[in-house]
Amino acid sequence: MKDKETLFREKSERYLCCFNDSCPRHNQCLRWEVGKYIDPATRTVTCVNPRHQDEKRRPCSLFRNNKPVTLPVGMKTRFYYDMPSHTAKAIKNALISHTCRTTYYKYHNGERPITPALLATIHSVCEQEGWTQPLQFDGEVTDYVW
């Protein structure tokens, strides 16, 4: 993982940022923290509207935790190894239909870490197809959940 300042400066160019300093959770929010790294020469940015009616609700639906987490990476070598071929094929097809073929292969090849939401979907699909063994991924990476 790149150092925090470099990573946040790169993300700030295209990430949905937040400038709501009155939010009680802004100190733990990734969107608010990335907003601090926006280049002052940038005239316009994509940001959360702090006056939107939903922003007065708690908890904020756009909140992202600013703590890095350990995410599984890659499904190429160990994920399908012990599965019967018909189960592996059914799981693969279900995941492709959920994410689209190109995106699935980015996760499969380890080009993209598997988010907690996708991991829950993978567990659900495996259970639906009758696979209850622990899932084995190719590795892990520590990163932010953008």
PDB file of C-alpha atoms in Angstrom:
ATOM      1  CA  MET A   1       0.000   0.000   0.000  1.00  0.00           C
ATOM      2  CA  LYS A   2       1.271   3.478  -0.847  1.00  0.00           C
ATOM      3  CA  ASP A   3       1.898   5.934   1.919  1.00  0.00           C
ATOM      4  CA  LYS A   4      -1.284   7.560   3.186  1.00  0.00           C
ATOM      5  CA  GLU A   5      -0.635  11.079   1.880  1.00  0.00           C
ATOM      6  CA  THR A   6       0.164   9.950  -1.673  1.00  0.00           C
ATOM      7  CA  LEU A   7      -2.800   7.577  -1.762  1.00  0.00           C
ATOM      8  CA  PHE A   8      -5.258  10.186  -0.435  1.00  0.00           C
ATOM      9  CA  ARG A   9      -3.993  12.877  -2.826  1.00  0.00           C
ATOM     10  CA  GLU A  10      -4.534  10.512  -5.782  1.00  0.00           C
ATOM     11  CA  LYS A  11      -7.991   9.466  -4.554  1.00  0.00           C
ATOM     12  CA  SER A  12      -9.083  13.045  -3.856  1.00  0.00           C
ATOM     13  CA  GLU A  13      -9.063  13.794  -7.590  1.00  0.00           C
ATOM     14  CA  ARG A  14     -11.955  11.399  -8.306  1.00  0.00           C
ATOM     15  CA  TYR A  15     -13.421  10.303  -4.970  1.00  0.00           C
ATOM     16  CA  LEU A  16     -16.708  11.440  -3.439  1.00  0.00           C
ATOM     17  CA  CYS A  17     -15.533  13.702  -0.616  1.00  0.00           C
ATOM     18  CA  CYS A  18     -17.385  15.244   2.301  1.00  0.00           C
ATOM     19  CA  PHE A  19     -16.893  18.623   3.963  1.00  0.00           C
ATOM     20  CA  ASN A  20     -19.581  18.313   6.636  1.00  0.00           C
ATOM     21  CA  ASP A  21     -17.615  19.337   9.739  1.00  0.00           C
ATOM     22  CA  SER A  22     -20.774  19.214  11.857  1.00  0.00           C
ATOM     23  CA  CYS A  23     -21.226  15.466  11.294  1.00  0.00           C
ATOM     24  CA  PRO A  24     -20.569  13.650  14.576  1.00  0.00           C
ATOM     25  CA  ARG A  25     -18.606  10.906  12.777  1.00  0.00           C
ATOM     26  CA  HIS A  26     -16.479  13.063  10.470  1.00  0.00           C
ATOM     27  CA  ASN A  27     -13.256  12.222  12.330  1.00  0.00           C
ATOM     28  CA  GLN A  28     -13.773   8.520  11.492  1.00  0.00           C
ATOM     29  CA  CYS A  29     -14.986   9.078   7.914  1.00  0.00           C
ATOM     30  CA  LEU A  30     -12.771   8.305   4.921  1.00  0.00           C
ATOM     31  CA  ARG A  31     -14.738  10.690   2.680  1.00  0.00           C
ATOM     32  CA  TRP A  32     -14.129  13.604   5.068  1.00  0.00           C
ATOM     33  CA  GLU A  33     -10.439  12.733   5.530  1.00  0.00           C
ATOM     34  CA  VAL A  34      -9.770  12.468   1.769  1.00  0.00           C
ATOM     35  CA  GLY A  35     -11.392  15.890   1.360  1.00  0.00           C
ATOM     36  CA  LYS A  36      -8.492  17.408   3.309  1.00  0.00           C
ATOM     37  CA  TYR A  37      -6.075  16.274   0.571  1.00  0.00           C
ATOM     38  CA  ILE A  38      -7.769  18.020  -2.361  1.00  0.00           C
ATOM     39  CA  ASP A  39      -5.372  20.295  -4.220  1.00  0.00           C
ATOM     40  CA  PRO A  40      -6.243  23.928  -3.355  1.00  0.00           C
ATOM     41  CA  ALA A  41      -5.866  24.814  -7.057  1.00  0.00           C
ATOM     42  CA  THR A  42      -8.788  22.526  -7.934  1.00  0.00           C
ATOM     43  CA  ARG A  43     -11.857  24.662  -8.568  1.00  0.00           C
ATOM     44  CA  THR A  44     -14.593  21.999  -8.540  1.00  0.00           C
ATOM     45  CA  VAL A  45     -14.912  18.670  -6.743  1.00  0.00           C
ATOM     46  CA  THR A  46     -17.516  15.951  -6.347  1.00  0.00           C
ATOM     47  CA  CYS A  47     -18.763  16.048  -2.793  1.00  0.00           C
ATOM     48  CA  VAL A  48     -21.626  15.125  -0.492  1.00  0.00           C
ATOM     49  CA  ASN A  49     -24.227  17.861  -0.111  1.00  0.00           C
ATOM     50  CA  PRO A  50     -24.277  18.539   3.656  1.00  0.00           C
ATOM     51  CA  ARG A  51     -27.685  20.239   3.358  1.00  0.00           C
ATOM     52  CA  HIS A  52     -29.382  17.228   1.775  1.00  0.00           C
ATOM     53  CA  GLN A  53     -32.282  15.972   3.876  1.00  0.00           C
ATOM     54  CA  ASP A  54     -30.775  12.496   4.287  1.00  0.00           C
ATOM     55  CA  GLU A  55     -27.598  13.953   5.767  1.00  0.00           C
ATOM     56  CA  LYS A  56     -29.580  15.022   8.816  1.00  0.00           C
ATOM     57  CA  ARG A  57     -30.422  11.360   9.465  1.00  0.00           C
ATOM     58  CA  ARG A  58     -28.126   9.171  11.471  1.00  0.00           C
ATOM     59  CA  PRO A  59     -26.224   7.126  10.568  1.00  0.00           C
ATOM     60  CA  CYS A  60     -24.986   8.645   7.321  1.00  0.00           C
ATOM     61  CA  SER A  61     -25.541   6.262   4.409  1.00  0.00           C
ATOM     62  CA  LEU A  62     -22.360   7.511   2.696  1.00  0.00           C
ATOM     63  CA  PHE A  63     -20.057   6.965   5.694  1.00  0.00           C
ATOM     64  CA  ARG A  64     -16.838   5.040   4.987  1.00  0.00           C
ATOM     65  CA  ASN A  65     -14.582   4.037   7.861  1.00  0.00           C
ATOM     66  CA  ASN A  66     -11.105   5.566   7.623  1.00  0.00           C
ATOM     67  CA  LYS A  67      -9.343   2.572   9.192  1.00  0.00           C
ATOM     68  CA  PRO A  68      -7.545   0.179   6.819  1.00  0.00           C
ATOM     69  CA  VAL A  69      -8.765  -3.433   6.895  1.00  0.00           C
ATOM     70  CA  THR A  70      -7.363  -6.762   5.739  1.00  0.00           C
ATOM     71  CA  LEU A  71      -9.021  -7.837   2.492  1.00  0.00           C
ATOM     72  CA  PRO A  72      -8.711 -11.177   0.674  1.00  0.00           C
ATOM     73  CA  VAL A  73      -7.137 -11.114  -2.789  1.00  0.00           C
ATOM     74  CA  GLY A  74      -7.284 -13.586  -5.669  1.00  0.00           C
ATOM     75  CA  MET A  75      -9.351 -16.673  -6.416  1.00  0.00           C
ATOM     76  CA  LYS A  76      -7.061 -18.175  -9.022  1.00  0.00           C
ATOM     77  CA  THR A  77      -5.057 -20.919  -7.327  1.00  0.00           C
ATOM     78  CA  ARG A  78      -6.776 -22.078  -4.131  1.00  0.00           C
ATOM     79  CA  PHE A  79     -10.404 -20.931  -4.202  1.00  0.00           C
ATOM     80  CA  TYR A  80     -11.840 -23.659  -6.462  1.00  0.00           C
ATOM     81  CA  TYR A  81      -9.165 -26.302  -5.762  1.00  0.00           C
ATOM     82  CA  ASP A  82     -11.173 -28.734  -3.578  1.00  0.00           C
ATOM     83  CA  MET A  83     -14.592 -28.048  -5.097  1.00  0.00           C
ATOM     84  CA  PRO A  84     -16.337 -30.527  -7.374  1.00  0.00           C
ATOM     85  CA  SER A  85     -16.295 -29.143 -10.911  1.00  0.00           C
ATOM     86  CA  HIS A  86     -20.085 -28.719 -11.136  1.00  0.00           C
ATOM     87  CA  THR A  87     -20.097 -26.715  -7.870  1.00  0.00           C
ATOM     88  CA  ALA A  88     -17.135 -24.593  -8.974  1.00  0.00           C
ATOM     89  CA  LYS A  89     -18.798 -23.860 -12.318  1.00  0.00           C
ATOM     90  CA  ALA A  90     -22.110 -22.880 -10.658  1.00  0.00           C
ATOM     91  CA  ILE A  91     -20.338 -20.576  -8.180  1.00  0.00           C
ATOM     92  CA  LYS A  92     -18.225 -18.978 -10.905  1.00  0.00           C
ATOM     93  CA  ASN A  93     -21.267 -18.344 -13.135  1.00  0.00           C
ATOM     94  CA  ALA A  94     -23.244 -16.860 -10.228  1.00  0.00           C
ATOM     95  CA  LEU A  95     -20.382 -14.517  -9.320  1.00  0.00           C
ATOM     96  CA  ILE A  96     -19.921 -13.467 -12.957  1.00  0.00           C
ATOM     97  CA  SER A  97     -23.633 -12.663 -13.190  1.00  0.00           C
ATOM     98  CA  HIS A  98     -23.395 -10.678  -9.958  1.00  0.00           C
ATOM     99  CA  THR A  99     -20.319  -8.594 -10.866  1.00  0.00           C
ATOM    100  CA  CYS A 100     -20.000  -8.914 -14.701  1.00  0.00           C
ATOM    101  CA  ARG A 101     -17.297 -10.954 -16.417  1.00  0.00           C
ATOM    102  CA  THR A 102     -14.552  -8.306 -16.564  1.00  0.00           C
ATOM    103  CA  THR A 103     -14.942  -7.314 -12.930  1.00  0.00           C
ATOM    104  CA  TYR A 104     -15.123 -10.943 -11.801  1.00  0.00           C
ATOM    105  CA  TYR A 105     -11.781 -11.669 -13.454  1.00  0.00           C
ATOM    106  CA  LYS A 106     -10.190  -8.636 -11.801  1.00  0.00           C
ATOM    107  CA  TYR A 107     -11.156 -10.154  -8.441  1.00  0.00           C
ATOM    108  CA  HIS A 108     -10.275 -13.682  -9.604  1.00  0.00           C
ATOM    109  CA  ASN A 109      -6.790 -12.697 -10.812  1.00  0.00           C
ATOM    110  CA  GLY A 110      -6.048 -10.618  -7.704  1.00  0.00           C
ATOM    111  CA  GLU A 111      -6.008  -7.274  -9.497  1.00  0.00           C
ATOM    112  CA  ARG A 112      -8.659  -5.953  -7.101  1.00  0.00           C
ATOM    113  CA  PRO A 113      -9.073  -6.763  -3.397  1.00  0.00           C
ATOM    114  CA  ILE A 114     -12.369  -8.355  -2.411  1.00  0.00           C
ATOM    115  CA  THR A 115     -14.496  -5.913  -0.405  1.00  0.00           C
ATOM    116  CA  PRO A 116     -16.436  -6.997   2.691  1.00  0.00           C
ATOM    117  CA  ALA A 117     -19.732  -6.612   0.774  1.00  0.00           C
ATOM    118  CA  LEU A 118     -18.516  -8.817  -2.074  1.00  0.00           C
ATOM    119  CA  LEU A 119     -17.082 -11.320   0.392  1.00  0.00           C
ATOM    120  CA  ALA A 120     -20.535 -11.636   1.983  1.00  0.00           C
ATOM    121  CA  THR A 121     -22.001 -12.231  -1.487  1.00  0.00           C
ATOM    122  CA  ILE A 122     -19.367 -14.872  -2.229  1.00  0.00           C
ATOM    123  CA  HIS A 123     -20.183 -16.665   1.039  1.00  0.00           C
ATOM    124  CA  SER A 124     -23.895 -16.504   0.234  1.00  0.00           C
ATOM    125  CA  VAL A 125     -23.416 -17.873  -3.304  1.00  0.00           C
ATOM    126  CA  CYS A 126     -21.219 -20.700  -2.023  1.00  0.00           C
ATOM    127  CA  GLU A 127     -23.810 -21.656   0.592  1.00  0.00           C
ATOM    128  CA  GLN A 128     -26.590 -21.586  -2.014  1.00  0.00           C
ATOM    129  CA  GLU A 129     -24.552 -23.940  -4.185  1.00  0.00           C
ATOM    130  CA  GLY A 130     -23.915 -26.276  -1.254  1.00  0.00           C
ATOM    131  CA  TRP A 131     -20.266 -25.411  -0.547  1.00  0.00           C
ATOM    132  CA  THR A 132     -19.807 -24.966   3.207  1.00  0.00           C
ATOM    133  CA  GLN A 133     -16.015 -25.460   3.503  1.00  0.00           C
ATOM    134  CA  PRO A 134     -13.852 -22.468   4.486  1.00  0.00           C
ATOM    135  CA  LEU A 135     -13.005 -20.304   1.485  1.00  0.00           C
ATOM    136  CA  GLN A 136      -9.336 -20.036   0.551  1.00  0.00           C
ATOM    137  CA  PHE A 137      -8.071 -16.979  -1.267  1.00  0.00           C
ATOM    138  CA  ASP A 138      -4.636 -16.454  -2.804  1.00  0.00           C
ATOM    139  CA  GLY A 139      -3.576 -13.811  -0.292  1.00  0.00           C
ATOM    140  CA  GLU A 140      -4.478 -10.769   1.750  1.00  0.00           C
ATOM    141  CA  VAL A 141      -3.823  -7.071   1.509  1.00  0.00           C
ATOM    142  CA  THR A 142      -4.342  -4.233   3.951  1.00  0.00           C
ATOM    143  CA  ASP A 143      -6.228  -1.372   2.326  1.00  0.00           C
ATOM    144  CA  TYR A 144      -9.065   1.092   2.774  1.00  0.00           C
ATOM    145  CA  VAL A 145     -12.602   0.154   1.746  1.00  0.00           C
ATOM    146  CA  TRP A 146     -13.330   2.927  -0.733  1.00  0.00           C
TER     147      TRP A 146
END
